[in-house]
mmCIF file of C-alpha atoms in Angstrom:
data_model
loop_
_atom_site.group_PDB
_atom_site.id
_atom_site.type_symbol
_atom_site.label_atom_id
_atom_site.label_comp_id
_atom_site.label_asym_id
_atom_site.label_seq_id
_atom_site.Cartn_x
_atom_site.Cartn_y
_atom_site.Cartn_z
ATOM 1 C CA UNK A 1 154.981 35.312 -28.952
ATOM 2 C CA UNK A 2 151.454 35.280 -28.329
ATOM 3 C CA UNK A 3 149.210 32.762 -29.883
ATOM 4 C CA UNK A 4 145.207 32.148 -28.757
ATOM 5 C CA UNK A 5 143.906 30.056 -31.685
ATOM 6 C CA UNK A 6 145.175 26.897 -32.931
ATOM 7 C CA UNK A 7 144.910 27.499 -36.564
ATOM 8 C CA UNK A 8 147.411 30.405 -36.356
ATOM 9 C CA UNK A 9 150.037 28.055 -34.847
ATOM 10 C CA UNK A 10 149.151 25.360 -37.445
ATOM 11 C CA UNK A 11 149.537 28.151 -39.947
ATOM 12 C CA UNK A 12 152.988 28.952 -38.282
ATOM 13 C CA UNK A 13 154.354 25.793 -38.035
ATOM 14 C CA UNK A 14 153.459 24.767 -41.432
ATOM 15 C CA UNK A 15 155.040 27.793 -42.852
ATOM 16 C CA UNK A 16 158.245 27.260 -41.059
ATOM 17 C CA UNK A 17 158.238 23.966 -41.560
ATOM 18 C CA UNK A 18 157.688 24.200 -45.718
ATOM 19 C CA UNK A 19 160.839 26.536 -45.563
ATOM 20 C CA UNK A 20 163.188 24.240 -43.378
ATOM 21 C CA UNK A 21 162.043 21.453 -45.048
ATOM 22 C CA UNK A 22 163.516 22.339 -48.254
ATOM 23 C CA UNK A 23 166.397 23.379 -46.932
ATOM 24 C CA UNK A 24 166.919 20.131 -44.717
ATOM 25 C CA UNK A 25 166.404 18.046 -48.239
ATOM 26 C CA UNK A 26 169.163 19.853 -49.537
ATOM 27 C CA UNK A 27 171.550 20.949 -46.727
ATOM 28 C CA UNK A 28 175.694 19.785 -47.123
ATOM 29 C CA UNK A 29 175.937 15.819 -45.062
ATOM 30 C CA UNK A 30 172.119 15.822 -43.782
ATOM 31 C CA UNK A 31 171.144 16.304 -47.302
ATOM 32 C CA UNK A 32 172.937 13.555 -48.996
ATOM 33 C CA UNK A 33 170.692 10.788 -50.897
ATOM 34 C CA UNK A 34 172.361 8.161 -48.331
ATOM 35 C CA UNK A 35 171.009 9.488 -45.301
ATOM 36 C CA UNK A 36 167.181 7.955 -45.323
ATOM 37 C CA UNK A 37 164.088 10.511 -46.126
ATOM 38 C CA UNK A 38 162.974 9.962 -42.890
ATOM 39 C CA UNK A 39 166.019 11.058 -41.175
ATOM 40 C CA UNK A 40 165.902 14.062 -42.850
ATOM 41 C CA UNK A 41 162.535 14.433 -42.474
ATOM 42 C CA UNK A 42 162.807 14.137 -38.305
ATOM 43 C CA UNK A 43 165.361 16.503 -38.400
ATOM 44 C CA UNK A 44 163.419 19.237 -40.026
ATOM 45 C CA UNK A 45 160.520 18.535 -38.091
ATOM 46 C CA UNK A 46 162.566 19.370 -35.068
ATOM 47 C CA UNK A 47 164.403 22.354 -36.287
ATOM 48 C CA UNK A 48 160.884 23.521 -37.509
ATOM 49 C CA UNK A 49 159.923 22.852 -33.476
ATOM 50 C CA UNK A 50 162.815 25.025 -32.209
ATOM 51 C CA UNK A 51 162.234 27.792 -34.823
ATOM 52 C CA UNK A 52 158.541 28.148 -34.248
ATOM 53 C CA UNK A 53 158.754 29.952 -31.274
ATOM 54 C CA UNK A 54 161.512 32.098 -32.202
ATOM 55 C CA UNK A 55 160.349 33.352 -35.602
ATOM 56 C CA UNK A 56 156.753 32.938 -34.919
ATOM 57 C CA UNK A 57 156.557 37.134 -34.454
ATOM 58 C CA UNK A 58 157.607 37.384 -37.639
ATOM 59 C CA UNK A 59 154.215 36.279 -39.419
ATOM 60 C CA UNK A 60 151.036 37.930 -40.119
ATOM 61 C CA UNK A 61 147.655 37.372 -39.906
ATOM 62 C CA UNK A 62 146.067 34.184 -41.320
ATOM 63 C CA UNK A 63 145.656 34.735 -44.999
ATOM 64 C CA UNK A 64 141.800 35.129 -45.629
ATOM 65 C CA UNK A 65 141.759 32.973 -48.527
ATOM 66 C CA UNK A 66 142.906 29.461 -49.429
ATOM 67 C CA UNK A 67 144.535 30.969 -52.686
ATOM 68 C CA UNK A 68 146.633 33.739 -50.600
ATOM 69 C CA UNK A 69 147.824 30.860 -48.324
ATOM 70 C CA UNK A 70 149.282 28.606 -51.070
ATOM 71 C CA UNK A 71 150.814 31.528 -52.384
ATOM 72 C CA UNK A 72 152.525 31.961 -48.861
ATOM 73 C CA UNK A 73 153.073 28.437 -48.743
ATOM 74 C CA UNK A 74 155.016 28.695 -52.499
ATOM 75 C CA UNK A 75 157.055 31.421 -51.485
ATOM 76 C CA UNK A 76 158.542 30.210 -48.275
ATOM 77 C CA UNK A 77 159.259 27.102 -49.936
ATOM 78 C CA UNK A 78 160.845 29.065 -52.840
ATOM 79 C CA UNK A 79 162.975 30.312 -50.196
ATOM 80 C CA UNK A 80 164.225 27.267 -48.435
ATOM 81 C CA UNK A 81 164.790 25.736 -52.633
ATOM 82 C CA UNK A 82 166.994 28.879 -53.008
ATOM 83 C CA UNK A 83 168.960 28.385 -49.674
ATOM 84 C CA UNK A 84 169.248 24.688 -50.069
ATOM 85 C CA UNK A 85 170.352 25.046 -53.806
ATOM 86 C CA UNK A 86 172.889 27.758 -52.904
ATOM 87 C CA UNK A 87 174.163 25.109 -50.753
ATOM 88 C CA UNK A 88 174.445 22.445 -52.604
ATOM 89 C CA UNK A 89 176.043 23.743 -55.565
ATOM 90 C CA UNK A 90 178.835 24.831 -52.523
ATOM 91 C CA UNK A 91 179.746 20.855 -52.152
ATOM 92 C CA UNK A 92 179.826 20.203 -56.044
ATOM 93 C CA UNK A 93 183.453 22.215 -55.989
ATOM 94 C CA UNK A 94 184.687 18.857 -54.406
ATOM 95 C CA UNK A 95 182.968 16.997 -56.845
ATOM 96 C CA UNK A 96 184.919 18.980 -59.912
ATOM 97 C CA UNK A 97 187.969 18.087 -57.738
ATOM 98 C CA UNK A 98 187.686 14.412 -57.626
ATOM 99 C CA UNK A 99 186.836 13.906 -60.916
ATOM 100 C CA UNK A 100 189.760 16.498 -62.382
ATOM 101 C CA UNK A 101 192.647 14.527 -59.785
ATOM 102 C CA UNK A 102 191.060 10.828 -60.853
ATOM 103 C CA UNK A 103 191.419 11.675 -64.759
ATOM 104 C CA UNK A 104 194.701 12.978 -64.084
ATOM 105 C CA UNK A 105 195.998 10.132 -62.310
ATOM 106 C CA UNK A 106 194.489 7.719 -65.082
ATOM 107 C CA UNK A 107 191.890 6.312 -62.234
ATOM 108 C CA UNK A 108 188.496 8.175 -64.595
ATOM 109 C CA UNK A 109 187.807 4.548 -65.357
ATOM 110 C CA UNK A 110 187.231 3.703 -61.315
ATOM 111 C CA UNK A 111 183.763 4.601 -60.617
ATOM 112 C CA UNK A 112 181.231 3.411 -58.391
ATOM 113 C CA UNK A 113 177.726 5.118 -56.739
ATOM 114 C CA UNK A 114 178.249 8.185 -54.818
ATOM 115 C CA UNK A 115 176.611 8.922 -51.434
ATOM 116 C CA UNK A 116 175.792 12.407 -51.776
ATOM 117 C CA UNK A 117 174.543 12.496 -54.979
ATOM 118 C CA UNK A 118 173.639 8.647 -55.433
ATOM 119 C CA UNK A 119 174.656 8.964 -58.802
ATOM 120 C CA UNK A 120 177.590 7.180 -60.892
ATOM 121 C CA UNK A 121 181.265 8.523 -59.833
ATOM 122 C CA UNK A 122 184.544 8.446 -59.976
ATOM 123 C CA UNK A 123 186.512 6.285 -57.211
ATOM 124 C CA UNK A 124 188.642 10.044 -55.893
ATOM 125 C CA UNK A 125 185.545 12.154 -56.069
ATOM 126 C CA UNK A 126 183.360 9.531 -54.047
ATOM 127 C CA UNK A 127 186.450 9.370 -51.143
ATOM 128 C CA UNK A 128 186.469 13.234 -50.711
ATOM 129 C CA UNK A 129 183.028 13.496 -50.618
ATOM 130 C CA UNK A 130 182.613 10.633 -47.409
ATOM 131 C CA UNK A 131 185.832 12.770 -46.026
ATOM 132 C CA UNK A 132 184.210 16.068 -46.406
ATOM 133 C CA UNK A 133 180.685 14.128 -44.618
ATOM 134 C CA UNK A 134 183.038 13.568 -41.966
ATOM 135 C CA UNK A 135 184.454 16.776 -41.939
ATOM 136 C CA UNK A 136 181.631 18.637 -42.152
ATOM 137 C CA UNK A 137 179.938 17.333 -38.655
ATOM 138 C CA UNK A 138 183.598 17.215 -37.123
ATOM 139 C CA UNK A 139 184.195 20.838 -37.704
ATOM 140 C CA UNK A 140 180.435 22.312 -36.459
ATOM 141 C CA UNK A 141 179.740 23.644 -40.096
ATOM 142 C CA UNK A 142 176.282 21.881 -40.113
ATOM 143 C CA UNK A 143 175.823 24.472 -37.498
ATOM 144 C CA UNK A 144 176.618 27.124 -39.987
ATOM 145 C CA UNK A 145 173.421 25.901 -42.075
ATOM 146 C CA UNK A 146 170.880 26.121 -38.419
ATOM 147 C CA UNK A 147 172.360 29.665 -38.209
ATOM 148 C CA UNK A 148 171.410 30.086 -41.711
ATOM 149 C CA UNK A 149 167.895 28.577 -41.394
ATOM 150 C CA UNK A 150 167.243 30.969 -38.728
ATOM 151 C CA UNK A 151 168.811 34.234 -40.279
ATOM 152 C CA UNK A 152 166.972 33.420 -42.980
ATOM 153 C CA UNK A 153 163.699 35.164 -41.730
ATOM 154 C CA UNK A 154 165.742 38.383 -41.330
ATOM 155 C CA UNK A 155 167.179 38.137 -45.047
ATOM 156 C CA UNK A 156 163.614 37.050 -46.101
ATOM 157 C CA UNK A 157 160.901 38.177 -44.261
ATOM 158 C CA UNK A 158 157.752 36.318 -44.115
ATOM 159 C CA UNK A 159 155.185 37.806 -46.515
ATOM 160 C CA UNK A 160 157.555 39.918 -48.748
ATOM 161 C CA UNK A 161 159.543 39.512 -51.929
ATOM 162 C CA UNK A 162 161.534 37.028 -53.375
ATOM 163 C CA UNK A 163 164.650 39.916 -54.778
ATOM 164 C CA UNK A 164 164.835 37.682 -57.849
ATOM 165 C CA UNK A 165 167.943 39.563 -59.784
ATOM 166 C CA UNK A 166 169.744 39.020 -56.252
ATOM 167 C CA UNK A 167 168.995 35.537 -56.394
ATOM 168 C CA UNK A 168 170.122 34.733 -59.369
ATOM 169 C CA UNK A 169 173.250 36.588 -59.219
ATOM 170 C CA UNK A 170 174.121 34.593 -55.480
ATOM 171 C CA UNK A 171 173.789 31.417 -57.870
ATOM 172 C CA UNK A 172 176.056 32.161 -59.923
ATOM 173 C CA UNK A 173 178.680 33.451 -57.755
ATOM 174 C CA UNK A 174 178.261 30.076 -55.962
ATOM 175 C CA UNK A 175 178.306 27.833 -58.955
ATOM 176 C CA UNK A 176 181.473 30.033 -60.341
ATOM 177 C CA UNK A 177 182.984 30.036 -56.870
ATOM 178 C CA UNK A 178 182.480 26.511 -56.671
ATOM 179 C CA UNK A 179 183.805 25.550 -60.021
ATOM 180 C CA UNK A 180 186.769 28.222 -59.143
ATOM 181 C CA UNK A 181 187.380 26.229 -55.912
ATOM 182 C CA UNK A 182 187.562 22.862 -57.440
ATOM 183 C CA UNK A 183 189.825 24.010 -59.834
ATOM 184 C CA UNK A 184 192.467 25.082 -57.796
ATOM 185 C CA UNK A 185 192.441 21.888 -55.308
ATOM 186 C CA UNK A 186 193.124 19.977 -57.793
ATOM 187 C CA UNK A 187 195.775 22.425 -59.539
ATOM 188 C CA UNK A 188 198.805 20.456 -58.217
ATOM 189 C CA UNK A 189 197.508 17.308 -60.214
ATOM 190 C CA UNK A 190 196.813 19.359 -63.254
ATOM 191 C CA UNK A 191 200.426 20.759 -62.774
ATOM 192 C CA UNK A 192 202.040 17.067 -62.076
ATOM 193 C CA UNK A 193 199.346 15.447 -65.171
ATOM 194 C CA UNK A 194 200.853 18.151 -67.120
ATOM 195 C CA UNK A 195 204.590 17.712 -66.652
ATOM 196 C CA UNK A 196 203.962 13.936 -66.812
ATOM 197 C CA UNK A 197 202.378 13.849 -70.025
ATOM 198 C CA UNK A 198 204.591 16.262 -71.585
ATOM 199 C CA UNK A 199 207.448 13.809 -70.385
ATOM 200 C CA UNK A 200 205.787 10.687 -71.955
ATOM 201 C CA UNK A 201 205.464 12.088 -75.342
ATOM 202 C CA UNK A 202 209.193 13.494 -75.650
ATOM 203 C CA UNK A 203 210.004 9.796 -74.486
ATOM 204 C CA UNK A 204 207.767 8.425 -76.908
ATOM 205 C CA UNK A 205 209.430 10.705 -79.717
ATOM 206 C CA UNK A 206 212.779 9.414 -79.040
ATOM 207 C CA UNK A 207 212.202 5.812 -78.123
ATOM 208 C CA UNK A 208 209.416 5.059 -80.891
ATOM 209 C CA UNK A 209 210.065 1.579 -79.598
ATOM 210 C CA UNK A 210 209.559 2.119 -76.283
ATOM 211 C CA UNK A 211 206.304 1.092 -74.730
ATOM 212 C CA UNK A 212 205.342 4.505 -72.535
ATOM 213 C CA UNK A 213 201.600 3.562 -71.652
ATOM 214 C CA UNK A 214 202.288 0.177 -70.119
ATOM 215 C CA UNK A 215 205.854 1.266 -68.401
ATOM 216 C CA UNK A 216 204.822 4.902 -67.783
ATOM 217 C CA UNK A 217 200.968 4.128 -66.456
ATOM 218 C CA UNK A 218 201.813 2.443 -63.204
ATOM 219 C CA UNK A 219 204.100 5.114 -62.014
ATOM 220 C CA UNK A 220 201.756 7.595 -62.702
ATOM 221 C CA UNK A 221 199.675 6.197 -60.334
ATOM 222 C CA UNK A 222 201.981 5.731 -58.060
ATOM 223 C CA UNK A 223 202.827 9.792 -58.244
ATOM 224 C CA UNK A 224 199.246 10.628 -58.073
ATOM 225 C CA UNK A 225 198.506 8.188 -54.605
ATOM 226 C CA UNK A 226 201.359 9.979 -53.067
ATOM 227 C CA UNK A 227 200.706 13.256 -54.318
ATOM 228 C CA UNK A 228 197.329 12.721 -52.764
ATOM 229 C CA UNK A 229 197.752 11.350 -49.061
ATOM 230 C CA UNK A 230 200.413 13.854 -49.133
ATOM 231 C CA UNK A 231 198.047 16.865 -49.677
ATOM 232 C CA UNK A 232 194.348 15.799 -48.845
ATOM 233 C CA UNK A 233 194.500 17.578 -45.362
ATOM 234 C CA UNK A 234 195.514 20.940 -46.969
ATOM 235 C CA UNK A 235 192.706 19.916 -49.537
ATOM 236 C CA UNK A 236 190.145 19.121 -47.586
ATOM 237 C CA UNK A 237 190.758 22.240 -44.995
ATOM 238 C CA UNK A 238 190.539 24.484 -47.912
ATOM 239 C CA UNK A 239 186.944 23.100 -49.213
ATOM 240 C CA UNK A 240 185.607 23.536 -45.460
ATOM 241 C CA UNK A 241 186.765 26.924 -45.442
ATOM 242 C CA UNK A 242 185.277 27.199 -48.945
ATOM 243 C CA UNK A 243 182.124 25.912 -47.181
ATOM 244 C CA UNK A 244 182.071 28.074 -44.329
ATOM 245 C CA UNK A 245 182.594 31.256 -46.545
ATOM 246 C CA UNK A 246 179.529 30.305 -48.814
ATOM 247 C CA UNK A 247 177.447 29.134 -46.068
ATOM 248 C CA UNK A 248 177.791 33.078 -43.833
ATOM 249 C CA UNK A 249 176.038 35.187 -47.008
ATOM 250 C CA UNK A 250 173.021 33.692 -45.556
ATOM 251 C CA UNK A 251 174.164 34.297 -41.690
ATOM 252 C CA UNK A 252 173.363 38.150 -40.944
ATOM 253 C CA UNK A 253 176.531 39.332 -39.212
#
């Protein structure tokens, strides 16, 4: 890359940079509300450093007028809100989990902040969501979302068109996916819930005297907690994989 004038590497930089950016503010583990803005602003700043070089050919010219440049400026951060999005709505499949498992093994009522979101939660969701943080840097899949920052500017080239009916169908497939996903980690719960509930209201039938929610209650926590360390490996491989499978439509093969 060949550069003689400073404003045309300003012009670069900030152009990478307003794409990265977005996608750094919203990017699985680095994105999370708990990690401090100007973490996540230091490491876009650096990606945006790396990338500069690299995808600096793939520019024009200086726009001739401050109007064209915003417009640039809008549509590469449209871009980076699209990527980041698309990756974000990826994690909330172990969010659908974690609440489905807690209100099936009567633990709904447990909720405290969570650190991705840094919203209210429930107690399950907000323990496979720290797991999955951990996960996630453990297993190199926040190098899935670099690869996907820098593929990026082959998928979407600098100065063309946002494909908009794409875009909105790669939503939904990853909001449906992720819902999908969710779902079926937490299918043995809904299976157990099911069967347990079932059980309960037979008893209750033909012991009217019997007292089912205070007998009944504590064992049904007891089936859920070992339900649970039993399968959260199996769980939490499948939601990386998950990950990793949402995260390559935006690595060009």
């Amino acid at each position: 890359m060949t550069i003689e004038l400073l404003p045309e590497l300003a012009f670069i930089f900030m152009m990478v940079f307003a794409r990265i950016g977005v996608i750094a503010m919203l990017m699985p583990a680095v994105g999370a509300e708990s990690v401090p803005v100007r973490v996540r602003l230091t490491i876009a700043i650096l990606i945006t450093f790396i990338l500069v070089p690299i995808v600096g050919d793939t520019f024009g010219e200086l726009p001739g007028s401050p109007f064209a440049l915003f417009l640039a400026l809008a549509l590469e951060m449209l871009i980076g809100l699209f990527i980041g999005m698309s990756a974000a709505l990826l994690t909330s499949a172990l969010q659908v989990a974690g609440t489905t498992i807690a209100f099936q093994t009567s633990l709904s009522a447990a909720q405290n902040t969570d650190v991705s979101t840094a919203v209210q939660g429930t107690l399950v969701a907000n323990f496979f969501n720290v797991v999955s943080l951990a996960l996630i840097f453990a297993m190199d899949v926040h190098h899935l979302v670099i690869a996907a920052m820098h593929d990026s500017y082959t998928l979407f080239p600098p100065g063309g068109t946002l494909p908009i009916g794409d875009v909105a169908q790669t939503a939904v497939n990853a909001f449906a996916h992720a819902f999908l996903i969710g779902v079926q980690i937490s299918a043995p719960f809904l299976l157990i819930g099911f069967i347990f509930n079932v059980g309960s209201g037979i008893l209750a039938r033909l012991m009217p005297q019997f007292q089912v929610l205070l007998v009944l209650l504590p064992a049904n926590l007891m089936i859920g907690f070992l339900f649970m360390f039993a399968l959260i490996g199996t769980m939490m491989m499948w939601y990386i994989e998950h990950l990793r499978a949402g995260l390559s439509v935006f690595i060009v093969q």
